[in-house]
Amino acid sequence: MTAQTPSTKDRVVIFDTTLRDGEQCPGATMTFDEKLEVADFLDAMGVDIIEAGFPIASDGDFEAVTAISRRIKNATVCGLARAGMKDIDRAGEAVKHAARPRIHSFLSTSPVHMKYKLQKEPAEVLDMVVAAVTRARNWVDDVEWSAEDGTRTEFDFLCRCVDAAIKAGATTINIPDTVGYTTPDEYRALFRAVRENVVNSDKAVFSVHCHNDLGLAVANTLAGLEGGARQVECTLNGIGERAGNAALEEIVMAIKTRSDVLPYETGIDASMLNRASKLVAAATSFPVQYNKAIVGRNAFAHESGIHQDGMLKHTQTYEIMTPESVGVTKTSLVMGKHSGRAAFRDKLKQLGYELGENQLQDAFTRMKALADRKKHIYDEDIEALVDEHIASGQDRVKVVALTVIAGTMGPQSATLTLDVEGVHKTVQATGNGPVDAAFNAIHQIMPHDAKLALYQVHAVTEGTDAQAEVSVRLEDRQTGKSVTGRAADPDTMVASAKAYIGALNKLDARRKSQHAQHAVA
């Protein structure tokens, strides 16, 4: 074998905080199962460090971080903690089962934070930094310390805190732009200056964590790398508090595309970025804006006649990276009612799906049925169709038929037939609107006490014949935990019923699993 030439590029560590900082975005809370699914995907994609949550924030967060710590095989699993001893001990308990555990402790260091938030003097804050890092080192060898609001901290005091944290055992130092205040030149200079002025700075990896309040998060992140940082903290789709965080996919592809001016490399499999984006968007019920860089629906779309002419002559006229490099296919309008099975299999492979023969045949049949109902079949249609089919393959209850009567003259009514473990059951119900009527019909066949916590609809593609993708989140009143069902169909009412049934199936499966565990115990 020919020996590989060693890379001359600096390795950048990718620290993903989608499950912690990203989930703090209002309305973006994920269920326990969704967190595990996202964590598994992050690990498979090559993320170096997964910040799995804030263990002391809630029992649910503690359980999620603990479960992720037990199951992740490759990435470091990190738990966040404030400078308090209880926080740090809780984080230590949560990550102790990880193959590579990390505790990430933070403390405000800016004058405004120390005066109004902490109400402490600088000397007290400095003591807290040392105490927190020391306590964390009692749990793990890998400790990260963050100077919250670092970009608005007085420089001399910032250096003293960084120096103290490293001496106490911190292996990573994060200087975050907590409120999205800095600019690239300032941030680059800050890292250079801190590393030059802190004597033992070579004993720690420096990290960037940028918020997007002024739209500069990714630019500041890249500037921080130029200043000597070698860890970037980011989230998929850039989700996070306020205007969000630096987007993982944008950072990775900027490094990959502009290697001439950004001589770095990451361990991320960029071909998985598109699917990772969709997974997080579905789990958080936060749609990705159409013109979002890298993973937006229009990122590789060309409607202008001038652009189309250029693309036909040479793709590089208007594309600086290939769609395939991030897991997107060039052509959307390919599948239709005249498409063959082999072409459909190839399309699924392009989209990242490997199905068995029975699953392939079922998906192909469903695609043909969909093609008879709508004019154009887009990649998003196929993804929604296959994802729904995979999720519902083992369901105890399935929707067989639904007829809804709606209009200005109420009440609206729904006639529903469900397949319940092979037995067909049909009922008719009324409600305050067609969705309410359909859900009431489901409740007649499947009585339950779950609370409807979320009902959300969005179109998968454009046009009046677009598939509706529906998310239904049900909360178990007994445990307080939630499950989410999703479904897609050109008929919004059918998609709504399937999503509701999907959630009930998950709830039923979870309760049976819990009963079985109790019986064994």
PDB file of N, CA and C in Angstrom, residues 437-498:
ATOM      1  N   ALA A 437     -62.597  16.945  14.008  1.00  0.00           N
ATOM      2  CA  ALA A 437     -63.480  15.806  13.745  1.00  0.00           C
ATOM      3  C   ALA A 437     -62.683  14.529  13.526  1.00  0.00           C
ATOM      4  N   ALA A 438     -61.602  14.624  12.747  1.00  0.00           N
ATOM      5  CA  ALA A 438     -60.764  13.441  12.492  1.00  0.00           C
ATOM      6  C   ALA A 438     -60.127  12.933  13.778  1.00  0.00           C
ATOM      7  N   PHE A 439     -59.634  13.853  14.613  1.00  0.00           N
ATOM      8  CA  PHE A 439     -59.007  13.446  15.864  1.00  0.00           C
ATOM      9  C   PHE A 439     -60.024  12.861  16.834  1.00  0.00           C
ATOM     10  N   ASN A 440     -61.244  13.396  16.825  1.00  0.00           N
ATOM     11  CA  ASN A 440     -62.303  12.830  17.678  1.00  0.00           C
ATOM     12  C   ASN A 440     -62.631  11.403  17.246  1.00  0.00           C
ATOM     13  N   ALA A 441     -62.619  11.165  15.935  1.00  0.00           N
ATOM     14  CA  ALA A 441     -62.881   9.811  15.433  1.00  0.00           C
ATOM     15  C   ALA A 441     -61.789   8.847  15.894  1.00  0.00           C
ATOM     16  N   ILE A 442     -60.548   9.295  15.835  1.00  0.00           N
ATOM     17  CA  ILE A 442     -59.434   8.465  16.317  1.00  0.00           C
ATOM     18  C   ILE A 442     -59.615   8.150  17.789  1.00  0.00           C
ATOM     19  N   HIS A 443     -60.042   9.158  18.558  1.00  0.00           N
ATOM     20  CA  HIS A 443     -60.201   8.976  20.007  1.00  0.00           C
ATOM     21  C   HIS A 443     -61.290   7.961  20.322  1.00  0.00           C
ATOM     22  N   GLN A 444     -62.310   7.891  19.477  1.00  0.00           N
ATOM     23  CA  GLN A 444     -63.369   6.890  19.697  1.00  0.00           C
ATOM     24  C   GLN A 444     -62.828   5.469  19.560  1.00  0.00           C
ATOM     25  N   ILE A 445     -61.953   5.262  18.571  1.00  0.00           N
ATOM     26  CA  ILE A 445     -61.416   3.925  18.344  1.00  0.00           C
ATOM     27  C   ILE A 445     -60.267   3.627  19.308  1.00  0.00           C
ATOM     28  N   MET A 446     -59.488   4.645  19.612  1.00  0.00           N
ATOM     29  CA  MET A 446     -58.326   4.473  20.493  1.00  0.00           C
ATOM     30  C   MET A 446     -58.435   5.444  21.666  1.00  0.00           C
ATOM     31  N   PRO A 447     -59.257   5.148  22.654  1.00  0.00           N
ATOM     32  CA  PRO A 447     -59.397   6.048  23.812  1.00  0.00           C
ATOM     33  C   PRO A 447     -58.059   6.219  24.527  1.00  0.00           C
ATOM     34  N   HIS A 448     -57.757   7.449  24.933  1.00  0.00           N
ATOM     35  CA  HIS A 448     -56.496   7.720  25.612  1.00  0.00           C
ATOM     36  C   HIS A 448     -56.622   9.016  26.393  1.00  0.00           C
ATOM     37  N   ASP A 449     -55.650   9.267  27.271  1.00  0.00           N
ATOM     38  CA  ASP A 449     -55.670  10.482  28.080  1.00  0.00           C
ATOM     39  C   ASP A 449     -54.499  11.405  27.753  1.00  0.00           C
ATOM     40  N   ALA A 450     -53.842  11.175  26.606  1.00  0.00           N
ATOM     41  CA  ALA A 450     -52.691  12.005  26.240  1.00  0.00           C
ATOM     42  C   ALA A 450     -53.131  13.413  25.865  1.00  0.00           C
ATOM     43  N   LYS A 451     -52.260  14.369  26.146  1.00  0.00           N
ATOM     44  CA  LYS A 451     -52.544  15.777  25.837  1.00  0.00           C
ATOM     45  C   LYS A 451     -51.895  16.145  24.503  1.00  0.00           C
ATOM     46  N   LEU A 452     -52.679  16.802  23.633  1.00  0.00           N
ATOM     47  CA  LEU A 452     -52.139  17.279  22.364  1.00  0.00           C
ATOM     48  C   LEU A 452     -51.291  18.518  22.625  1.00  0.00           C
ATOM     49  N   ALA A 453     -49.956  18.369  22.543  1.00  0.00           N
ATOM     50  CA  ALA A 453     -49.046  19.472  22.866  1.00  0.00           C
ATOM     51  C   ALA A 453     -48.623  20.265  21.636  1.00  0.00           C
ATOM     52  N   LEU A 454     -48.732  19.674  20.438  1.00  0.00           N
ATOM     53  CA  LEU A 454     -48.324  20.368  19.224  1.00  0.00           C
ATOM     54  C   LEU A 454     -49.053  19.780  18.034  1.00  0.00           C
ATOM     55  N   TYR A 455     -49.564  20.664  17.172  1.00  0.00           N
ATOM     56  CA  TYR A 455     -50.101  20.262  15.875  1.00  0.00           C
ATOM     57  C   TYR A 455     -49.565  21.262  14.869  1.00  0.00           C
ATOM     58  N   GLN A 456     -48.741  20.798  13.922  1.00  0.00           N
ATOM     59  CA  GLN A 456     -48.080  21.713  12.996  1.00  0.00           C
ATOM     60  C   GLN A 456     -48.122  21.146  11.586  1.00  0.00           C
ATOM     61  N   VAL A 457     -48.392  22.034  10.618  1.00  0.00           N
ATOM     62  CA  VAL A 457     -48.484  21.635   9.214  1.00  0.00           C
ATOM     63  C   VAL A 457     -47.583  22.535   8.376  1.00  0.00           C
ATOM     64  N   HIS A 458     -46.824  21.944   7.446  1.00  0.00           N
ATOM     65  CA  HIS A 458     -46.161  22.764   6.439  1.00  0.00           C
ATOM     66  C   HIS A 458     -46.083  21.985   5.139  1.00  0.00           C
ATOM     67  N   ALA A 459     -46.009  22.717   4.027  1.00  0.00           N
ATOM     68  CA  ALA A 459     -45.954  22.106   2.704  1.00  0.00           C
ATOM     69  C   ALA A 459     -44.546  21.617   2.427  1.00  0.00           C
ATOM     70  N   VAL A 460     -44.433  20.386   1.935  1.00  0.00           N
ATOM     71  CA  VAL A 460     -43.123  19.818   1.625  1.00  0.00           C
ATOM     72  C   VAL A 460     -42.505  20.512   0.415  1.00  0.00           C
ATOM     73  N   THR A 461     -43.341  20.780  -0.599  1.00  0.00           N
ATOM     74  CA  THR A 461     -42.870  21.475  -1.799  1.00  0.00           C
ATOM     75  C   THR A 461     -43.882  22.556  -2.160  1.00  0.00           C
ATOM     76  N   GLU A 462     -43.595  23.281  -3.260  1.00  0.00           N
ATOM     77  CA  GLU A 462     -44.522  24.338  -3.638  1.00  0.00           C
ATOM     78  C   GLU A 462     -45.675  23.782  -4.453  1.00  0.00           C
ATOM     79  N   GLY A 463     -46.695  24.618  -4.687  1.00  0.00           N
ATOM     80  CA  GLY A 463     -47.825  24.216  -5.525  1.00  0.00           C
ATOM     81  C   GLY A 463     -49.022  23.806  -4.703  1.00  0.00           C
ATOM     82  N   THR A 464     -50.191  23.914  -5.321  1.00  0.00           N
ATOM     83  CA  THR A 464     -51.427  23.553  -4.616  1.00  0.00           C
ATOM     84  C   THR A 464     -51.566  22.059  -4.427  1.00  0.00           C
ATOM     85  N   ASP A 465     -50.771  21.264  -5.160  1.00  0.00           N
ATOM     86  CA  ASP A 465     -50.822  19.803  -4.989  1.00  0.00           C
ATOM     87  C   ASP A 465     -49.674  19.301  -4.123  1.00  0.00           C
ATOM     88  N   ALA A 466     -49.026  20.207  -3.408  1.00  0.00           N
ATOM     89  CA  ALA A 466     -47.891  19.819  -2.565  1.00  0.00           C
ATOM     90  C   ALA A 466     -48.323  18.894  -1.442  1.00  0.00           C
ATOM     91  N   GLN A 467     -47.413  18.023  -1.034  1.00  0.00           N
ATOM     92  CA  GLN A 467     -47.687  17.188   0.127  1.00  0.00           C
ATOM     93  C   GLN A 467     -47.675  18.045   1.395  1.00  0.00           C
ATOM     94  N   ALA A 468     -48.595  17.757   2.277  1.00  0.00           N
ATOM     95  CA  ALA A 468     -48.579  18.384   3.592  1.00  0.00           C
ATOM     96  C   ALA A 468     -47.812  17.479   4.539  1.00  0.00           C
ATOM     97  N   GLU A 469     -46.867  18.059   5.271  1.00  0.00           N
ATOM     98  CA  GLU A 469     -46.133  17.302   6.286  1.00  0.00           C
ATOM     99  C   GLU A 469     -46.631  17.774   7.645  1.00  0.00           C
ATOM    100  N   VAL A 470     -47.156  16.846   8.421  1.00  0.00           N
ATOM    101  CA  VAL A 470     -47.797  17.174   9.690  1.00  0.00           C
ATOM    102  C   VAL A 470     -46.999  16.570  10.847  1.00  0.00           C
ATOM    103  N   SER A 471     -46.812  17.375  11.899  1.00  0.00           N
ATOM    104  CA  SER A 471     -46.194  16.892  13.136  1.00  0.00           C
ATOM    105  C   SER A 471     -47.227  16.981  14.254  1.00  0.00           C
ATOM    106  N   VAL A 472     -47.369  15.900  15.003  1.00  0.00           N
ATOM    107  CA  VAL A 472     -48.269  15.855  16.153  1.00  0.00           C
ATOM    108  C   VAL A 472     -47.469  15.406  17.367  1.00  0.00           C
ATOM    109  N   ARG A 473     -47.469  16.209  18.399  1.00  0.00           N
ATOM    110  CA  ARG A 473     -46.765  15.853  19.629  1.00  0.00           C
ATOM    111  C   ARG A 473     -47.786  15.621  20.737  1.00  0.00           C
ATOM    112  N   LEU A 474     -47.727  14.436  21.348  1.00  0.00           N
ATOM    113  CA  LEU A 474     -48.627  14.075  22.442  1.00  0.00           C
ATOM    114  C   LEU A 474     -47.833  13.949  23.736  1.00  0.00           C
ATOM    115  N   GLU A 475     -48.407  14.459  24.803  1.00  0.00           N
ATOM    116  CA  GLU A 475     -47.760  14.402  26.110  1.00  0.00           C
ATOM    117  C   GLU A 475     -48.456  13.373  26.988  1.00  0.00           C
ATOM    118  N   ASP A 476     -47.674  12.435  27.507  1.00  0.00           N
ATOM    119  CA  ASP A 476     -48.207  11.417  28.420  1.00  0.00           C
ATOM    120  C   ASP A 476     -48.479  12.073  29.773  1.00  0.00           C
ATOM    121  N   ARG A 477     -49.746  12.151  30.159  1.00  0.00           N
ATOM    122  CA  ARG A 477     -50.102  12.823  31.412  1.00  0.00           C
ATOM    123  C   ARG A 477     -49.562  12.083  32.639  1.00  0.00           C
ATOM    124  N   GLN A 478     -49.294  10.788  32.487  1.00  0.00           N
ATOM    125  CA  GLN A 478     -48.790  10.007  33.621  1.00  0.00           C
ATOM    126  C   GLN A 478     -47.327  10.311  33.918  1.00  0.00           C
ATOM    127  N   THR A 479     -46.526  10.464  32.836  1.00  0.00           N
ATOM    128  CA  THR A 479     -45.088  10.657  33.016  1.00  0.00           C
ATOM    129  C   THR A 479     -44.610  12.059  32.670  1.00  0.00           C
ATOM    130  N   GLY A 480     -45.430  12.807  31.943  1.00  0.00           N
ATOM    131  CA  GLY A 480     -45.024  14.133  31.512  1.00  0.00           C
ATOM    132  C   GLY A 480     -44.129  14.118  30.285  1.00  0.00           C
ATOM    133  N   LYS A 481     -43.776  12.933  29.784  1.00  0.00           N
ATOM    134  CA  LYS A 481     -42.902  12.834  28.616  1.00  0.00           C
ATOM    135  C   LYS A 481     -43.728  12.885  27.328  1.00  0.00           C
ATOM    136  N   SER A 482     -43.061  13.291  26.226  1.00  0.00           N
ATOM    137  CA  SER A 482     -43.753  13.502  24.964  1.00  0.00           C
ATOM    138  C   SER A 482     -43.253  12.556  23.882  1.00  0.00           C
ATOM    139  N   VAL A 483     -44.130  12.306  22.912  1.00  0.00           N
ATOM    140  CA  VAL A 483     -43.763  11.574  21.703  1.00  0.00           C
ATOM    141  C   VAL A 483     -44.263  12.382  20.508  1.00  0.00           C
ATOM    142  N   THR A 484     -43.596  12.218  19.373  1.00  0.00           N
ATOM    143  CA  THR A 484     -43.974  12.965  18.180  1.00  0.00           C
ATOM    144  C   THR A 484     -44.231  12.012  17.025  1.00  0.00           C
ATOM    145  N   GLY A 485     -45.347  12.226  16.337  1.00  0.00           N
ATOM    146  CA  GLY A 485     -45.663  11.481  15.130  1.00  0.00           C
ATOM    147  C   GLY A 485     -45.624  12.411  13.934  1.00  0.00           C
ATOM    148  N   ARG A 486     -45.105  11.930  12.818  1.00  0.00           N
ATOM    149  CA  ARG A 486     -45.040  12.745  11.607  1.00  0.00           C
ATOM    150  C   ARG A 486     -45.559  11.951  10.425  1.00  0.00           C
ATOM    151  N   ALA A 487     -46.186  12.657   9.494  1.00  0.00           N
ATOM    152  CA  ALA A 487     -46.691  11.998   8.294  1.00  0.00           C
ATOM    153  C   ALA A 487     -46.805  13.028   7.182  1.00  0.00           C
ATOM    154  N   ALA A 488     -46.772  12.542   5.943  1.00  0.00           N
ATOM    155  CA  ALA A 488     -46.904  13.416   4.780  1.00  0.00           C
ATOM    156  C   ALA A 488     -47.905  12.815   3.810  1.00  0.00           C
ATOM    157  N   ASP A 489     -48.720  13.680   3.204  1.00  0.00           N
ATOM    158  CA  ASP A 489     -49.719  13.244   2.239  1.00  0.00           C
ATOM    159  C   ASP A 489     -50.225  14.485   1.500  1.00  0.00           C
ATOM    160  N   PRO A 490     -50.600  14.352   0.221  1.00  0.00           N
ATOM    161  CA  PRO A 490     -51.180  15.500  -0.474  1.00  0.00           C
ATOM    162  C   PRO A 490     -52.470  15.991   0.186  1.00  0.00           C
ATOM    163  N   ASP A 491     -53.160  15.103   0.903  1.00  0.00           N
ATOM    164  CA  ASP A 491     -54.367  15.491   1.637  1.00  0.00           C
ATOM    165  C   ASP A 491     -53.968  15.809   3.082  1.00  0.00           C
ATOM    166  N   THR A 492     -54.153  17.058   3.474  1.00  0.00           N
ATOM    167  CA  THR A 492     -53.740  17.486   4.811  1.00  0.00           C
ATOM    168  C   THR A 492     -54.449  16.711   5.906  1.00  0.00           C
ATOM    169  N   MET A 493     -55.732  16.377   5.706  1.00  0.00           N
ATOM    170  CA  MET A 493     -56.481  15.644   6.722  1.00  0.00           C
ATOM    171  C   MET A 493     -55.937  14.222   6.898  1.00  0.00           C
ATOM    172  N   VAL A 494     -55.579  13.600   5.790  1.00  0.00           N
ATOM    173  CA  VAL A 494     -55.012  12.249   5.860  1.00  0.00           C
ATOM    174  C   VAL A 494     -53.664  12.289   6.579  1.00  0.00           C
ATOM    175  N   ALA A 495     -52.822  13.278   6.221  1.00  0.00           N
ATOM    176  CA  ALA A 495     -51.527  13.423   6.887  1.00  0.00           C
ATOM    177  C   ALA A 495     -51.713  13.671   8.378  1.00  0.00           C
ATOM    178  N   SER A 496     -52.734  14.472   8.735  1.00  0.00           N
ATOM    179  CA  SER A 496     -53.002  14.779  10.144  1.00  0.00           C
ATOM    180  C   SER A 496     -53.380  13.515  10.907  1.00  0.00           C
ATOM    181  N   ALA A 497     -54.273  12.717  10.310  1.00  0.00           N
ATOM    182  CA  ALA A 497     -54.701  11.482  10.968  1.00  0.00           C
ATOM    183  C   ALA A 497     -53.535  10.513  11.120  1.00  0.00           C
ATOM    184  N   LYS A 498     -52.706  10.387  10.084  1.00  0.00           N
ATOM    185  CA  LYS A 498     -51.565   9.464  10.151  1.00  0.00           C
ATOM    186  C   LYS A 498     -50.549   9.916  11.206  1.00  0.00           C
TER     187      LYS A 498
END
